[in-house]
Amino acid sequence: MDLVATRFAPSPTGPLHIGGIRTALFNWLFSKNNKGKFYLRIEDTDKDRSKDIYKSQIIQSLKWIGIQHDDKEYIQSEKIVKHKEIANELLKKGFAYKCYCTENEIAEQKAKAKKMGTPFIYNRKCRDSKNLKITENINPVIRFKSKISGNAIVKDLVQGEINISNSTIEDFIILRKDGTPTYQLSAVVDDHLMNISHIIRGDDHKINTFKQKQIYEAMKWKIPEFAHIPLIHSSDGKKLSKRDSTSNLSEYIKIGILPEALRNYLLRLGWSHKDKEIFSLEESIKYFNLSGVGKSPSKLDKVRILSINEHYIKNMKEKDLYKNFKEYCQIHKKKIDGNLENKIMNSMYFLKNKAKCLEDIYKNAEYIIIKELNINPGDHALIDDNSKKIIKDFNEKIKESKKFDKGFLEKCINDLIEKHKTNLKGVGQPLRIMLTGSKFGPGIYDIILSLGKEEVEKRLNKLS
RNA sequence: GGUCCCAUCGUCUAACGGUUAGGACAGAUGGUUUUCAAUCAUCUAAUCGGGGUUCGAUUCCCCGUGGGACCGCCA
C-alpha cells in the first residue's frame, strides 16, 4: 500500500471552529495510525476574505491541541500558476470550455428557476460552440464539461456507496473571469500534487466529490479515497455557526479547558471504540479508524466537555497541573506572586478537588491569591460573640505553637470544641469565614495549612 | 423546491440477526462530610411510526415522519 497522506485544508477567513478542529484531529489521527503524513494546507485563494491573522490563528489552534503537521504549511495561493496550467490543459483536451454568459444572465435564470420551483443548474449554453457569442468586452470563465447522462458512484469510507445522477451536476466553473482558479480545481490539483491518499472532510463537501472526481478522471490522475464525516451541531440541533460562542475554541481556552481533555472529547464525538471513554494520546493513535466513525451528526455538549476536563484535572500530576494553572492565570486572570507559588502548588491536591476547569481552580485559590478579602456580609453575620471568642482563643493558641501542622491543629481545635462546648462546625465555620471570606470552601485544616501561620494570624487579627 | 445523507436513554454512544438493549455525561435518592464539593451505593431513562423478509429483528428491505448537508465566478 502506498504511503498514507492526509491533509487539513481550512480557508483563513475566520478562526477555526470546533468542527474544523475535529476534522483536523481525525485526519491527523488517521495518518498517525497508518504511519503516514499529515499536511496543513491553507486555502487562501479568496483574496478578499483571507487574512494572515487567521492563518496564524489556525496554526496556533492546532498546536494548542497537540496536532502538528508535517513539512511547512502549504499555501494554496502560491500554486495558482499550476492550477491555471491544468485548467488550460483541460480546455485543450476538450474537458472544459469557455463560457461568455454574464453574471446577470445567470442570476436571471436562477431567479426564474426559483420562481418556478425547479432546480437550477447552468443551462450549458456555451458548451456547444455553435451557441458561442464571443463578445469583445467580456472575459470568459472556464467551465468543466460535466457528464450529462448516467450515474456516478463514490465509495466513501464513512458513508458507504453514494449514488447520484450525473444530470444533477452542473458545468461548474474552474477558472473565474479574472483568470483565477476556483476551489473545485485548486483542491484537486493540490491534493494530486501533494500525493494525498485519503481525503477526510466534513460531509458538507460530499457533493463536491462528484465534481472533483471528474477532474481526476479527465487528467487520468489517481483518485484518492474519500471519507465524509458528519457535521457537529450546536446544542439546539442547528448547524454550528461561527457566531455561536460554543463553537469557538477561545471560549474553552478562556475557562481553562485542557487541550488533552478537548482532544479526548472531540475524538469521542462521532467516533467510538467499544465502551472506552478516556483515551490517552497514544491510545487514540493506536485505535483510531474510519470504521468507528458514525454517520449521524452529533451535538456539542459543554457539560460533557467540562466533565472530561474534570477527569483530566483529577488525574494529572499536581506538578503538571500547577504548571498549566500558572500559565492560565498569567494569561487569563492575574499573575501569581512569586511568594505564593509554593503555597498554591502545595495546595493543588485539594484546590483541584471541586474543579471542572482551571477557572474553577482559580476561584478555589482566590482566597490565597487575593490580599484583601471581601467578606460576604451575610456570612460575616454568622460570626457571633461566641464565635469571636473562639477565633481569639485560636489565634492565641497558634501564636505560642512551634510546630504548625495538622496534628497540632487538630489538637488545637479539639481543645476549643471542648472548652466552648461546641462542635467542629462551631469552630470551623467562623474560622473559614475569617480566612476565606466565605462559608463555602475547602476543609478547614487545608485552608489553615495552605495560608501558613503568619497569614492566618494576620487575617484573624482583623477581627473587630 | 431538487439531489444526497442520517435516525438507540435528555446528550455522546455500544450491541455489525438471537443481550434482562450495555457504558459514559447529565438527573434523582441514600451513606459519608463543620460548609460547598468530592466520593461510595442505588435508581430513573432509549431502539421515530407502519409494513414486509426471517424461527427470530435495534440490526436487512420498502413506505411514511422527523432532522441535516449541498444547490456561489466562497471554500
Coordinates of N, CA and C (backbone and C1' of nucleotides) in Angstrom, one line a residue, chain B residues 1-60:
Chain B
rG1 P -40.6 21.4 0.0 O5' -40.2 21.6 -1.5 C5' -41.1 21.6 -2.6 C4' -40.3 21.9 -3.8 C3' -39.2 20.9 -4.1 O3' -39.7 19.7 -4.8 C1' -38.3 23.0 -4.3
rG2 P -39.1 18.3 -4.5 O5' -37.7 18.3 -5.3 C5' -37.7 18.2 -6.7 C4' -36.3 18.3 -7.1 C3' -35.3 17.2 -6.5 O3' -35.3 16.0 -7.3 C1' -34.4 19.4 -6.3
rU3 P -35.2 14.7 -6.5 O5' -33.7 14.6 -6.2 C5' -32.7 14.5 -7.3 C4' -31.3 14.7 -6.7 C3' -31.0 13.8 -5.6 O3' -30.6 12.5 -6.0 C1' -30.3 16.0 -5.0
rC4 P -31.0 11.2 -5.1 O5' -29.9 11.4 -3.9 C5' -28.5 11.1 -4.1 C4' -27.7 11.6 -2.9 C3' -28.0 10.9 -1.6 O3' -27.4 9.7 -1.5 C1' -27.9 13.2 -1.3
rC5 P -28.0 8.6 -0.5 O5' -27.7 9.2 0.9 C5' -26.3 9.2 1.3 C4' -26.2 9.9 2.6 C3' -27.0 9.3 3.8 O3' -26.3 8.2 4.3 C1' -27.3 11.6 3.8
rC6 P -27.2 7.0 5.0 O5' -27.5 7.7 6.4 C5' -26.5 8.1 7.4 C4' -27.1 8.9 8.5 C3' -28.2 8.2 9.3 O3' -27.6 7.4 10.3 C1' -29.0 10.3 8.7
rA7 P -28.5 6.1 10.9 O5' -29.5 6.9 11.8 C5' -29.1 7.8 12.9 C4' -30.3 8.2 13.7 C3' -31.0 6.9 14.3 O3' -31.1 6.8 15.7 C1' -32.4 8.2 12.9
rU8 P -30.7 7.8 16.8 O5' -31.1 6.9 18.0 C5' -32.3 6.1 18.0 C4' -32.4 5.1 19.1 C3' -31.9 5.7 20.4 O3' -33.0 6.4 21.1 C1' -30.9 3.6 20.1
rC9 P -32.7 7.9 21.6 O5' -32.2 7.5 23.1 C5' -32.1 8.6 24.0 C4' -32.8 8.1 25.3 C3' -32.6 9.1 26.5 O3' -34.0 9.4 27.0 C1' -32.0 6.9 27.1
rG10 P -34.9 10.4 26.1 O5' -34.2 11.8 26.3 C5' -34.7 13.0 25.7 C4' -33.7 14.1 25.9 C3' -32.3 13.8 25.3 O3' -32.3 14.3 24.0 C1' -32.1 14.5 27.6
rU11 P -31.3 13.6 22.9 O5' -29.9 13.9 23.5 C5' -29.3 15.2 23.3 C4' -27.9 15.2 23.7 C3' -27.0 14.1 23.1 O3' -26.5 14.6 21.8 C1' -26.7 14.1 25.4
rC12 P -26.2 13.5 20.7 O5' -24.9 12.9 21.3 C5' -23.7 13.6 21.3 C4' -22.5 12.8 21.8 C3' -22.4 11.5 21.1 O3' -21.7 11.6 19.9 C1' -22.3 11.1 23.4
rU13 P -22.0 10.6 18.7 O5' -21.4 9.3 19.3 C5' -22.0 8.0 19.0 C4' -21.6 7.1 20.1 C3' -22.0 5.6 19.9 O3' -21.1 5.0 19.0 C1' -22.6 6.2 22.1
rA14 P -21.5 3.7 18.2 O5' -21.6 2.6 19.4 C5' -20.4 2.2 20.1 C4' -20.6 1.0 20.9 C3' -21.3 -0.2 20.3 O3' -20.4 -0.9 19.5 C1' -22.2 0.1 22.4
rA15 P -20.8 -1.7 18.2 O5' -21.8 -2.8 18.7 C5' -21.3 -3.8 19.5 C4' -22.5 -4.6 20.1 C3' -23.4 -5.2 19.0 O3' -22.9 -6.5 18.7 C1' -24.7 -4.1 20.6
rC16 P -22.3 -6.8 17.3 O5' -23.7 -6.8 16.4 C5' -23.7 -7.6 15.2 C4' -23.8 -6.6 14.0 C3' -23.6 -7.3 12.7 O3' -24.8 -7.9 12.3 C1' -22.3 -5.3 12.8
rG17 P -24.9 -9.4 11.8 O5' -26.1 -9.9 12.6 C5' -27.4 -9.3 12.6 C4' -28.2 -9.9 13.7 C3' -27.7 -11.4 14.0 O3' -27.3 -11.7 15.3 C1' -29.9 -11.4 13.0
rG18 P -27.7 -11.3 16.7 O5' -29.0 -12.0 17.1 C5' -30.1 -11.2 17.6 C4' -30.7 -12.0 18.8 C3' -29.7 -12.2 20.0 O3' -30.2 -11.8 21.3 C1' -30.5 -14.3 19.0
rU19 P -31.5 -11.9 22.1 O5' -30.9 -11.8 23.6 C5' -29.7 -12.5 24.0 C4' -29.0 -11.7 25.0 C3' -30.0 -11.0 26.0 O3' -30.2 -11.8 27.1 C1' -28.3 -9.5 25.2
rU20 P -31.7 -12.2 27.5 O5' -32.3 -10.8 28.1 C5' -33.7 -10.6 28.2 C4' -33.9 -9.5 29.1 C3' -33.2 -8.2 28.9 O3' -33.9 -7.4 28.0 C1' -33.0 -8.8 31.2
rA21 P -33.4 -6.8 26.7 O5' -32.5 -5.6 27.2 C5' -31.1 -5.7 27.4 C4' -30.3 -4.8 26.5 C3' -30.1 -3.4 27.0 O3' -29.0 -3.4 27.9 C1' -30.8 -3.3 24.8
rG22 P -29.3 -2.7 29.4 O5' -27.8 -2.5 29.9 C5' -27.0 -3.6 30.0 C4' -25.6 -3.3 29.6 C3' -25.1 -1.9 30.0 O3' -24.6 -1.9 31.4 C1' -24.7 -2.1 27.7
rG23 P -24.8 -0.5 32.2 O5' -23.6 0.4 31.7 C5' -22.3 -0.1 31.8 C4' -21.3 0.8 31.1 C3' -21.4 2.3 31.5 O3' -20.6 2.5 32.6 C1' -21.4 2.1 29.1
rA24 P -21.0 3.7 33.7 O5' -20.6 5.0 32.8 C5' -19.2 5.2 32.5 C4' -19.1 6.5 31.7 C3' -19.8 7.7 32.2 O3' -19.1 8.4 33.2 C1' -20.4 7.4 29.9
rC25 P -19.8 9.2 34.3 O5' -20.4 10.4 33.6 C5' -19.6 11.4 33.0 C4' -20.4 12.5 32.3 C3' -21.5 13.1 33.1 O3' -21.0 14.1 33.9 C1' -22.3 12.5 31.0
rA26 P -21.7 14.4 35.3 O5' -23.2 14.8 34.9 C5' -23.4 16.1 34.3 C4' -24.9 16.2 33.8 C3' -25.9 16.0 34.9 O3' -26.1 17.2 35.7 C1' -26.5 14.8 33.0
rG27 P -26.5 17.1 37.2 O5' -27.9 16.3 37.2 C5' -29.0 17.0 36.7 C4' -30.2 16.2 36.8 C3' -30.5 15.6 38.2 O3' -31.2 16.5 39.0 C1' -30.7 13.9 36.6
rA28 P -31.0 16.5 40.6 O5' -31.8 15.2 41.0 C5' -33.2 15.1 40.8 C4' -33.7 13.7 41.3 C3' -33.2 13.3 42.7 O3' -34.0 13.9 43.7 C1' -32.9 11.5 41.2
rU29 P -33.3 14.2 45.1 O5' -33.2 12.8 45.8 C5' -34.3 12.0 46.1 C4' -33.9 10.7 46.6 C3' -32.9 10.7 47.8 O3' -33.5 10.9 49.0 C1' -32.3 9.1 46.1
rG30 P -32.6 11.6 50.2 O5' -31.7 10.5 50.6 C5' -32.1 9.4 51.5 C4' -31.1 8.3 51.5 C3' -29.8 8.7 52.2 O3' -29.9 8.7 53.6 C1' -29.3 7.5 50.2
rG31 P -28.8 9.5 54.5 O5' -27.5 8.7 54.4 C5' -27.4 7.4 55.0 C4' -26.1 6.8 54.8 C3' -24.9 7.6 55.3 O3' -24.7 7.5 56.7 C1' -24.4 6.8 53.1
rU32 P -24.3 8.8 57.5 O5' -22.8 9.1 56.9 C5' -21.7 8.2 57.2 C4' -20.5 8.6 56.5 C3' -20.1 10.1 56.8 O3' -19.3 10.2 58.0 C1' -20.1 9.7 54.4
rU33 P -19.7 11.3 59.0 O5' -19.1 12.6 58.3 C5' -17.8 12.7 57.9 C4' -17.6 14.0 57.0 C3' -18.1 15.3 57.7 O3' -17.2 15.9 58.5 C1' -18.9 15.1 55.4
rU34 P -17.6 16.5 59.9 O5' -18.5 17.7 59.6 C5' -19.4 18.3 60.5 C4' -19.5 19.7 60.4 C3' -19.7 20.2 58.9 O3' -21.0 20.0 58.5 C1' -18.2 21.6 60.0
rU35 P -21.2 19.6 57.0 O5' -21.2 20.9 56.2 C5' -22.1 22.0 56.5 C4' -21.8 23.1 55.6 C3' -21.7 22.8 54.1 O3' -23.0 22.8 53.5 C1' -19.9 24.1 54.6
rC36 P -23.4 21.7 52.4 O5' -22.7 22.2 51.1 C5' -23.1 23.5 50.6 C4' -22.1 23.9 49.5 C3' -21.8 22.8 48.5 O3' -22.8 22.7 47.5 C1' -19.8 23.7 49.2
rA37 P -23.0 21.3 46.7 O5' -21.7 21.2 45.9 C5' -21.1 19.9 45.6 C4' -19.7 20.1 45.3 C3' -19.0 18.8 45.0 O3' -19.1 18.6 43.6 C1' -17.8 19.9 46.7
rA38 P -19.4 17.1 43.1 O5' -18.1 16.2 43.5 C5' -16.8 16.5 43.0 C4' -15.8 15.8 43.8 C3' -16.0 14.3 44.0 O3' -15.4 13.6 42.9 C1' -15.6 15.2 46.1
rU39 P -16.2 12.4 42.2 O5' -16.1 11.3 43.4 C5' -14.9 10.8 43.8 C4' -15.1 10.0 45.1 C3' -16.1 8.9 45.0 O3' -15.6 7.7 44.4 C1' -16.5 10.2 47.0
rC40 P -16.4 6.9 43.4 O5' -17.2 5.9 44.4 C5' -16.6 5.1 45.3 C4' -17.6 4.6 46.3 C3' -18.8 4.0 45.7 O3' -18.7 2.7 45.3 C1' -19.4 5.5 47.5
rA41 P -19.6 2.2 44.0 O5' -21.0 2.0 44.7 C5' -21.2 1.0 45.7 C4' -22.5 1.1 46.3 C3' -23.7 1.1 45.3 O3' -24.0 -0.2 44.8 C1' -24.1 2.8 46.8
rU42 P -24.5 -0.5 43.3 O5' -26.0 0.1 43.4 C5' -27.0 -0.6 44.2 C4' -28.2 0.3 44.3 C3' -28.9 0.7 43.0 O3' -29.7 -0.4 42.5 C1' -28.7 2.6 44.4
rC43 P -29.9 -0.5 40.9 O5' -31.0 0.7 40.7 C5' -32.3 0.7 41.3 C4' -32.9 2.0 41.2 C3' -33.2 2.4 39.7 O3' -34.4 1.8 39.2 C1' -32.3 4.3 40.9
rU44 P -34.6 1.6 37.7 O5' -35.0 3.0 37.2 C5' -36.2 3.6 37.7 C4' -36.4 5.0 37.2 C3' -36.3 5.1 35.6 O3' -37.6 4.8 35.1 C1' -34.9 6.8 36.6
rA45 P -37.6 3.7 33.9 O5' -37.0 4.6 32.7 C5' -37.6 5.8 32.3 C4' -36.6 6.6 31.4 C3' -36.1 5.7 30.2 O3' -37.1 5.7 29.2 C1' -34.3 6.9 31.3
rA46 P -37.4 4.3 28.5 O5' -36.6 4.5 27.1 C5' -37.0 5.6 26.2 C4' -36.1 5.6 25.0 C3' -36.3 4.4 24.1 O3' -37.3 4.5 23.2 C1' -34.0 4.8 24.5
rU47 P -38.3 3.3 22.9 O5' -37.4 2.2 22.1 C5' -37.5 2.2 20.6 C4' -36.2 2.6 20.0 C3' -36.1 2.4 18.5 O3' -35.4 3.6 18.0 C1' -34.4 1.2 19.6
rC48 P -35.7 4.1 16.6 O5' -37.1 4.8 16.7 C5' -37.4 5.7 17.7 C4' -38.7 6.5 17.4 C3' -39.7 5.6 16.6 O3' -40.6 4.9 17.6 C1' -39.3 7.5 15.4
rG49 P -41.2 3.5 17.1 O5' -42.4 3.9 16.1 C5' -43.5 4.6 16.5 C4' -44.5 4.8 15.4 C3' -44.8 3.5 14.6 O3' -45.8 2.8 15.2 C1' -44.2 5.2 13.1
rG50 P -45.8 1.2 15.0 O5' -46.2 1.0 13.5 C5' -47.5 1.5 13.0 C4' -47.6 1.3 11.5 C3' -47.2 -0.1 11.1 O3' -48.2 -1.0 11.3 C1' -46.2 1.5 9.7
rG51 P -47.9 -2.6 11.2 O5' -48.2 -2.9 9.7 C5' -47.7 -4.0 9.0 C4' -47.3 -3.7 7.6 C3' -46.4 -4.7 7.0 O3' -47.1 -5.8 6.5 C1' -45.4 -2.6 6.6
rG52 P -47.0 -7.2 7.3 O5' -45.4 -7.4 7.3 C5' -44.8 -8.5 6.7 C4' -44.3 -8.1 5.4 C3' -43.1 -9.0 5.0 O3' -43.6 -10.1 4.1 C1' -42.5 -6.7 4.9
rU53 P -43.4 -11.5 4.7 O5' -41.8 -11.8 4.6 C5' -41.2 -11.6 3.3 C4' -39.7 -11.7 3.5 C3' -39.2 -12.7 4.5 O3' -39.2 -14.0 3.9 C1' -38.1 -10.7 4.9
rU54 P -39.9 -15.2 4.6 O5' -39.0 -15.5 5.8 C5' -37.6 -15.8 5.6 C4' -36.9 -15.7 7.0 C3' -37.5 -16.5 8.1 O3' -37.2 -17.9 8.1 C1' -36.9 -14.3 8.8
rC55 P -38.4 -18.9 8.4 O5' -38.6 -18.7 10.0 C5' -39.8 -19.3 10.6 C4' -39.7 -19.2 12.1 C3' -39.3 -17.8 12.6 O3' -40.4 -17.0 12.8 C1' -37.9 -19.5 13.6
rG56 P -40.3 -15.5 12.4 O5' -39.2 -14.9 13.3 C5' -39.6 -14.6 14.7 C4' -38.4 -14.2 15.5 C3' -37.6 -13.0 15.0 O3' -38.3 -11.8 15.6 C1' -36.1 -14.7 15.4
rA57 P -39.0 -10.8 14.5 O5' -39.0 -9.5 15.4 C5' -38.5 -8.3 14.8 C4' -37.1 -8.0 15.4 C3' -36.8 -6.5 15.1 O3' -36.8 -5.7 16.2 C1' -35.2 -8.1 14.0
rU58 P -36.1 -5.6 17.5 O5' -35.1 -4.4 17.2 C5' -35.5 -3.1 17.0 C4' -34.4 -2.2 16.6 C3' -33.6 -2.6 15.3 O3' -34.2 -2.1 14.2 C1' -32.1 -2.1 17.1
rU59 P -34.3 -2.9 12.8 O5' -32.7 -3.3 12.5 C5' -31.8 -2.2 12.0 C4' -30.4 -2.8 12.1 C3' -30.1 -3.8 11.0 O3' -28.9 -3.5 10.3 C1' -29.6 -4.7 13.1
rC60 P -29.1 -2.6 9.0 O5' -29.7 -3.6 7.9 C5' -28.9 -4.5 7.2 C4' -29.8 -5.2 6.2 C3' -30.9 -4.3 5.6 O3' -30.3 -3.6 4.5 C1' -31.8 -6.4 6.3

